[in-house]
């Protein structure tokens, strides 16, 4: 599992970077699970969403 934080995901100037990161991860690991946070305070919650499903 990979967590991508809001510092990349939520900044419009980083949209292309965000897309590249997601696409590279999927190319490297097709069954990967991605988790997204919007703020440092909700990182544990974002991780838990997928840890419970693994």
PDB file of N, CA and C in Angstrom:
ATOM      1  N   UNK A   1       0.839  -1.171   0.000  1.00  0.00           N
ATOM      2  CA  UNK A   1       0.000   0.000   0.000  1.00  0.00           C
ATOM      3  C   UNK A   1       0.886   1.235   0.000  1.00  0.00           C
ATOM      4  N   UNK A   2       0.396   2.262  -0.658  1.00  0.00           N
ATOM      5  CA  UNK A   2       1.098   3.537  -0.733  1.00  0.00           C
ATOM      6  C   UNK A   2       0.134   4.630  -0.299  1.00  0.00           C
ATOM      7  N   UNK A   3       0.631   5.558   0.485  1.00  0.00           N
ATOM      8  CA  UNK A   3      -0.143   6.726   0.882  1.00  0.00           C
ATOM      9  C   UNK A   3       0.399   7.925   0.126  1.00  0.00           C
ATOM     10  N   UNK A   4      -0.475   8.641  -0.559  1.00  0.00           N
ATOM     11  CA  UNK A   4      -0.102   9.877  -1.248  1.00  0.00           C
ATOM     12  C   UNK A   4      -0.793  11.011  -0.514  1.00  0.00           C
ATOM     13  N   UNK A   5       0.001  11.918  -0.003  1.00  0.00           N
ATOM     14  CA  UNK A   5      -0.526  12.999   0.820  1.00  0.00           C
ATOM     15  C   UNK A   5      -1.080  14.169   0.019  1.00  0.00           C
ATOM     16  N   UNK A   6      -1.799  14.997   0.719  1.00  0.00           N
ATOM     17  CA  UNK A   6      -2.415  16.165   0.116  1.00  0.00           C
ATOM     18  C   UNK A   6      -1.429  17.167  -0.431  1.00  0.00           C
ATOM     19  N   UNK A   7      -0.186  17.128   0.041  1.00  0.00           N
ATOM     20  CA  UNK A   7       0.823  18.062  -0.462  1.00  0.00           C
ATOM     21  C   UNK A   7       1.090  17.890  -1.940  1.00  0.00           C
ATOM     22  N   UNK A   8       0.803  16.721  -2.474  1.00  0.00           N
ATOM     23  CA  UNK A   8       0.932  16.482  -3.918  1.00  0.00           C
ATOM     24  C   UNK A   8      -0.453  16.475  -4.555  1.00  0.00           C
ATOM     25  N   UNK A   9      -1.362  15.783  -3.942  1.00  0.00           N
ATOM     26  CA  UNK A   9      -2.690  15.576  -4.529  1.00  0.00           C
ATOM     27  C   UNK A   9      -3.524  16.852  -4.597  1.00  0.00           C
ATOM     28  N   UNK A  10      -3.390  17.730  -3.622  1.00  0.00           N
ATOM     29  CA  UNK A  10      -4.263  18.897  -3.522  1.00  0.00           C
ATOM     30  C   UNK A  10      -3.703  20.176  -4.129  1.00  0.00           C
ATOM     31  N   UNK A  11      -2.540  20.124  -4.716  1.00  0.00           N
ATOM     32  CA  UNK A  11      -1.917  21.326  -5.281  1.00  0.00           C
ATOM     33  C   UNK A  11      -2.067  21.277  -6.808  1.00  0.00           C
ATOM     34  N   UNK A  12      -2.844  22.181  -7.383  1.00  0.00           N
ATOM     35  CA  UNK A  12      -3.101  22.125  -8.826  1.00  0.00           C
ATOM     36  C   UNK A  12      -1.831  22.079  -9.685  1.00  0.00           C
ATOM     37  N   UNK A  13      -0.782  22.749  -9.278  1.00  0.00           N
ATOM     38  CA  UNK A  13       0.456  22.741 -10.061  1.00  0.00           C
ATOM     39  C   UNK A  13       1.117  21.363 -10.097  1.00  0.00           C
ATOM     40  N   UNK A  14       0.735  20.488  -9.176  1.00  0.00           N
ATOM     41  CA  UNK A  14       1.338  19.152  -9.101  1.00  0.00           C
ATOM     42  C   UNK A  14       0.457  18.069  -9.724  1.00  0.00           C
ATOM     43  N   UNK A  15      -0.575  18.461 -10.438  1.00  0.00           N
ATOM     44  CA  UNK A  15      -1.494  17.465 -11.010  1.00  0.00           C
ATOM     45  C   UNK A  15      -0.779  16.468 -11.904  1.00  0.00           C
ATOM     46  N   UNK A  16       0.102  16.945 -12.784  1.00  0.00           N
ATOM     47  CA  UNK A  16       0.818  16.038 -13.683  1.00  0.00           C
ATOM     48  C   UNK A  16       1.747  15.125 -12.880  1.00  0.00           C
ATOM     49  N   UNK A  17       2.422  15.659 -11.880  1.00  0.00           N
ATOM     50  CA  UNK A  17       3.276  14.844 -11.019  1.00  0.00           C
ATOM     51  C   UNK A  17       2.441  13.773 -10.314  1.00  0.00           C
ATOM     52  N   UNK A  18       1.305  14.161  -9.784  1.00  0.00           N
ATOM     53  CA  UNK A  18       0.412  13.225  -9.110  1.00  0.00           C
ATOM     54  C   UNK A  18      -0.007  12.101 -10.062  1.00  0.00           C
ATOM     55  N   UNK A  19      -0.404  12.449 -11.284  1.00  0.00           N
ATOM     56  CA  UNK A  19      -0.793  11.440 -12.268  1.00  0.00           C
ATOM     57  C   UNK A  19       0.367  10.500 -12.578  1.00  0.00           C
ATOM     58  N   UNK A  20       1.557  11.045 -12.734  1.00  0.00           N
ATOM     59  CA  UNK A  20       2.728  10.213 -13.035  1.00  0.00           C
ATOM     60  C   UNK A  20       3.026   9.246 -11.900  1.00  0.00           C
ATOM     61  N   UNK A  21       2.957   9.737 -10.679  1.00  0.00           N
ATOM     62  CA  UNK A  21       3.212   8.877  -9.522  1.00  0.00           C
ATOM     63  C   UNK A  21       2.217   7.720  -9.503  1.00  0.00           C
ATOM     64  N   UNK A  22       0.937   8.028  -9.650  1.00  0.00           N
ATOM     65  CA  UNK A  22      -0.092   6.988  -9.622  1.00  0.00           C
ATOM     66  C   UNK A  22       0.132   5.987 -10.750  1.00  0.00           C
ATOM     67  N   UNK A  23       0.394   6.467 -11.954  1.00  0.00           N
ATOM     68  CA  UNK A  23       0.580   5.565 -13.092  1.00  0.00           C
ATOM     69  C   UNK A  23       1.829   4.699 -12.957  1.00  0.00           C
ATOM     70  N   UNK A  24       2.919   5.247 -12.458  1.00  0.00           N
ATOM     71  CA  UNK A  24       4.136   4.455 -12.250  1.00  0.00           C
ATOM     72  C   UNK A  24       3.883   3.373 -11.206  1.00  0.00           C
ATOM     73  N   UNK A  25       3.213   3.737 -10.126  1.00  0.00           N
ATOM     74  CA  UNK A  25       2.920   2.747  -9.090  1.00  0.00           C
ATOM     75  C   UNK A  25       2.069   1.607  -9.632  1.00  0.00           C
ATOM     76  N   UNK A  26       1.063   1.932 -10.424  1.00  0.00           N
ATOM     77  CA  UNK A  26       0.204   0.897 -10.998  1.00  0.00           C
ATOM     78  C   UNK A  26       0.976   0.044 -11.997  1.00  0.00           C
ATOM     79  N   UNK A  27       1.847   0.670 -12.785  1.00  0.00           N
ATOM     80  CA  UNK A  27       2.672  -0.106 -13.723  1.00  0.00           C
ATOM     81  C   UNK A  27       3.589  -1.073 -12.988  1.00  0.00           C
ATOM     82  N   UNK A  28       4.157  -0.627 -11.872  1.00  0.00           N
ATOM     83  CA  UNK A  28       5.089  -1.465 -11.114  1.00  0.00           C
ATOM     84  C   UNK A  28       4.370  -2.555 -10.324  1.00  0.00           C
ATOM     85  N   UNK A  29       3.195  -2.240  -9.848  1.00  0.00           N
ATOM     86  CA  UNK A  29       2.453  -3.169  -8.985  1.00  0.00           C
ATOM     87  C   UNK A  29       0.965  -3.068  -9.309  1.00  0.00           C
ATOM     88  N   UNK A  30       0.496  -3.822 -10.303  1.00  0.00           N
ATOM     89  CA  UNK A  30      -0.899  -3.691 -10.750  1.00  0.00           C
ATOM     90  C   UNK A  30      -1.954  -3.884  -9.656  1.00  0.00           C
ATOM     91  N   UNK A  31      -1.658  -4.655  -8.636  1.00  0.00           N
ATOM     92  CA  UNK A  31      -2.634  -4.894  -7.566  1.00  0.00           C
ATOM     93  C   UNK A  31      -2.459  -3.949  -6.375  1.00  0.00           C
ATOM     94  N   UNK A  32      -1.713  -2.893  -6.552  1.00  0.00           N
ATOM     95  CA  UNK A  32      -1.419  -1.971  -5.458  1.00  0.00           C
ATOM     96  C   UNK A  32      -2.695  -1.314  -4.940  1.00  0.00           C
ATOM     97  N   UNK A  33      -2.690  -1.004  -3.679  1.00  0.00           N
ATOM     98  CA  UNK A  33      -3.778  -0.256  -3.064  1.00  0.00           C
ATOM     99  C   UNK A  33      -3.240   1.124  -2.730  1.00  0.00           C
ATOM    100  N   UNK A  34      -3.950   2.151  -3.161  1.00  0.00           N
ATOM    101  CA  UNK A  34      -3.543   3.523  -2.919  1.00  0.00           C
ATOM    102  C   UNK A  34      -4.444   4.124  -1.854  1.00  0.00           C
ATOM    103  N   UNK A  35      -3.838   4.912  -0.999  1.00  0.00           N
ATOM    104  CA  UNK A  35      -4.569   5.604   0.045  1.00  0.00           C
ATOM    105  C   UNK A  35      -4.208   7.079  -0.051  1.00  0.00           C
ATOM    106  N   UNK A  36      -5.176   7.939   0.187  1.00  0.00           N
ATOM    107  CA  UNK A  36      -4.951   9.375   0.045  1.00  0.00           C
ATOM    108  C   UNK A  36      -5.346  10.097   1.316  1.00  0.00           C
ATOM    109  N   UNK A  37      -4.503  11.025   1.727  1.00  0.00           N
ATOM    110  CA  UNK A  37      -4.836  11.873   2.864  1.00  0.00           C
ATOM    111  C   UNK A  37      -4.958  13.309   2.356  1.00  0.00           C
ATOM    112  N   UNK A  38      -5.654  14.123   3.102  1.00  0.00           N
ATOM    113  CA  UNK A  38      -5.800  15.525   2.722  1.00  0.00           C
ATOM    114  C   UNK A  38      -5.072  16.454   3.679  1.00  0.00           C
ATOM    115  N   UNK A  39      -4.644  15.893   4.814  1.00  0.00           N
ATOM    116  CA  UNK A  39      -3.978  16.701   5.839  1.00  0.00           C
ATOM    117  C   UNK A  39      -3.180  15.748   6.734  1.00  0.00           C
ATOM    118  N   UNK A  40      -2.057  16.211   7.280  1.00  0.00           N
ATOM    119  CA  UNK A  40      -1.262  15.327   8.146  1.00  0.00           C
ATOM    120  C   UNK A  40      -2.052  14.703   9.299  1.00  0.00           C
ATOM    121  N   UNK A  41      -3.087  15.372   9.740  1.00  0.00           N
ATOM    122  CA  UNK A  41      -3.850  14.840  10.864  1.00  0.00           C
ATOM    123  C   UNK A  41      -4.710  13.634  10.495  1.00  0.00           C
ATOM    124  N   UNK A  42      -4.984  13.425   9.194  1.00  0.00           N
ATOM    125  CA  UNK A  42      -5.813  12.266   8.854  1.00  0.00           C
ATOM    126  C   UNK A  42      -5.030  11.157   8.151  1.00  0.00           C
ATOM    127  N   UNK A  43      -3.712  11.178   8.257  1.00  0.00           N
ATOM    128  CA  UNK A  43      -2.891  10.102   7.688  1.00  0.00           C
ATOM    129  C   UNK A  43      -3.237   8.751   8.316  1.00  0.00           C
ATOM    130  N   UNK A  44      -3.308   8.643   9.642  1.00  0.00           N
ATOM    131  CA  UNK A  44      -3.657   7.333  10.220  1.00  0.00           C
ATOM    132  C   UNK A  44      -5.012   6.813   9.731  1.00  0.00           C
ATOM    133  N   UNK A  45      -5.993   7.694   9.635  1.00  0.00           N
ATOM    134  CA  UNK A  45      -7.316   7.308   9.152  1.00  0.00           C
ATOM    135  C   UNK A  45      -7.254   6.820   7.699  1.00  0.00           C
ATOM    136  N   UNK A  46      -6.481   7.515   6.869  1.00  0.00           N
ATOM    137  CA  UNK A  46      -6.342   7.123   5.463  1.00  0.00           C
ATOM    138  C   UNK A  46      -5.692   5.749   5.347  1.00  0.00           C
ATOM    139  N   UNK A  47      -4.679   5.494   6.140  1.00  0.00           N
ATOM    140  CA  UNK A  47      -4.024   4.182   6.116  1.00  0.00           C
ATOM    141  C   UNK A  47      -4.951   3.082   6.618  1.00  0.00           C
ATOM    142  N   UNK A  48      -5.692   3.365   7.648  1.00  0.00           N
ATOM    143  CA  UNK A  48      -6.582   2.359   8.226  1.00  0.00           C
ATOM    144  C   UNK A  48      -7.650   1.893   7.250  1.00  0.00           C
ATOM    145  N   UNK A  49      -8.091   2.771   6.370  1.00  0.00           N
ATOM    146  CA  UNK A  49      -9.121   2.370   5.402  1.00  0.00           C
ATOM    147  C   UNK A  49      -8.686   1.146   4.617  1.00  0.00           C
ATOM    148  N   UNK A  50      -7.408   1.075   4.232  1.00  0.00           N
ATOM    149  CA  UNK A  50      -6.944  -0.061   3.436  1.00  0.00           C
ATOM    150  C   UNK A  50      -6.327  -1.165   4.279  1.00  0.00           C
ATOM    151  N   UNK A  51      -5.768  -0.836   5.411  1.00  0.00           N
ATOM    152  CA  UNK A  51      -5.210  -1.886   6.254  1.00  0.00           C
ATOM    153  C   UNK A  51      -6.297  -2.843   6.704  1.00  0.00           C
ATOM    154  N   UNK A  52      -7.483  -2.327   6.951  1.00  0.00           N
ATOM    155  CA  UNK A  52      -8.608  -3.170   7.363  1.00  0.00           C
ATOM    156  C   UNK A  52      -9.035  -4.114   6.239  1.00  0.00           C
ATOM    157  N   UNK A  53      -8.817  -3.713   4.999  1.00  0.00           N
ATOM    158  CA  UNK A  53      -9.260  -4.522   3.858  1.00  0.00           C
ATOM    159  C   UNK A  53      -8.218  -5.537   3.422  1.00  0.00           C
ATOM    160  N   UNK A  54      -6.984  -5.365   3.867  1.00  0.00           N
ATOM    161  CA  UNK A  54      -5.890  -6.257   3.430  1.00  0.00           C
ATOM    162  C   UNK A  54      -5.973  -7.611   4.085  1.00  0.00           C
TER     163      UNK A  54
END
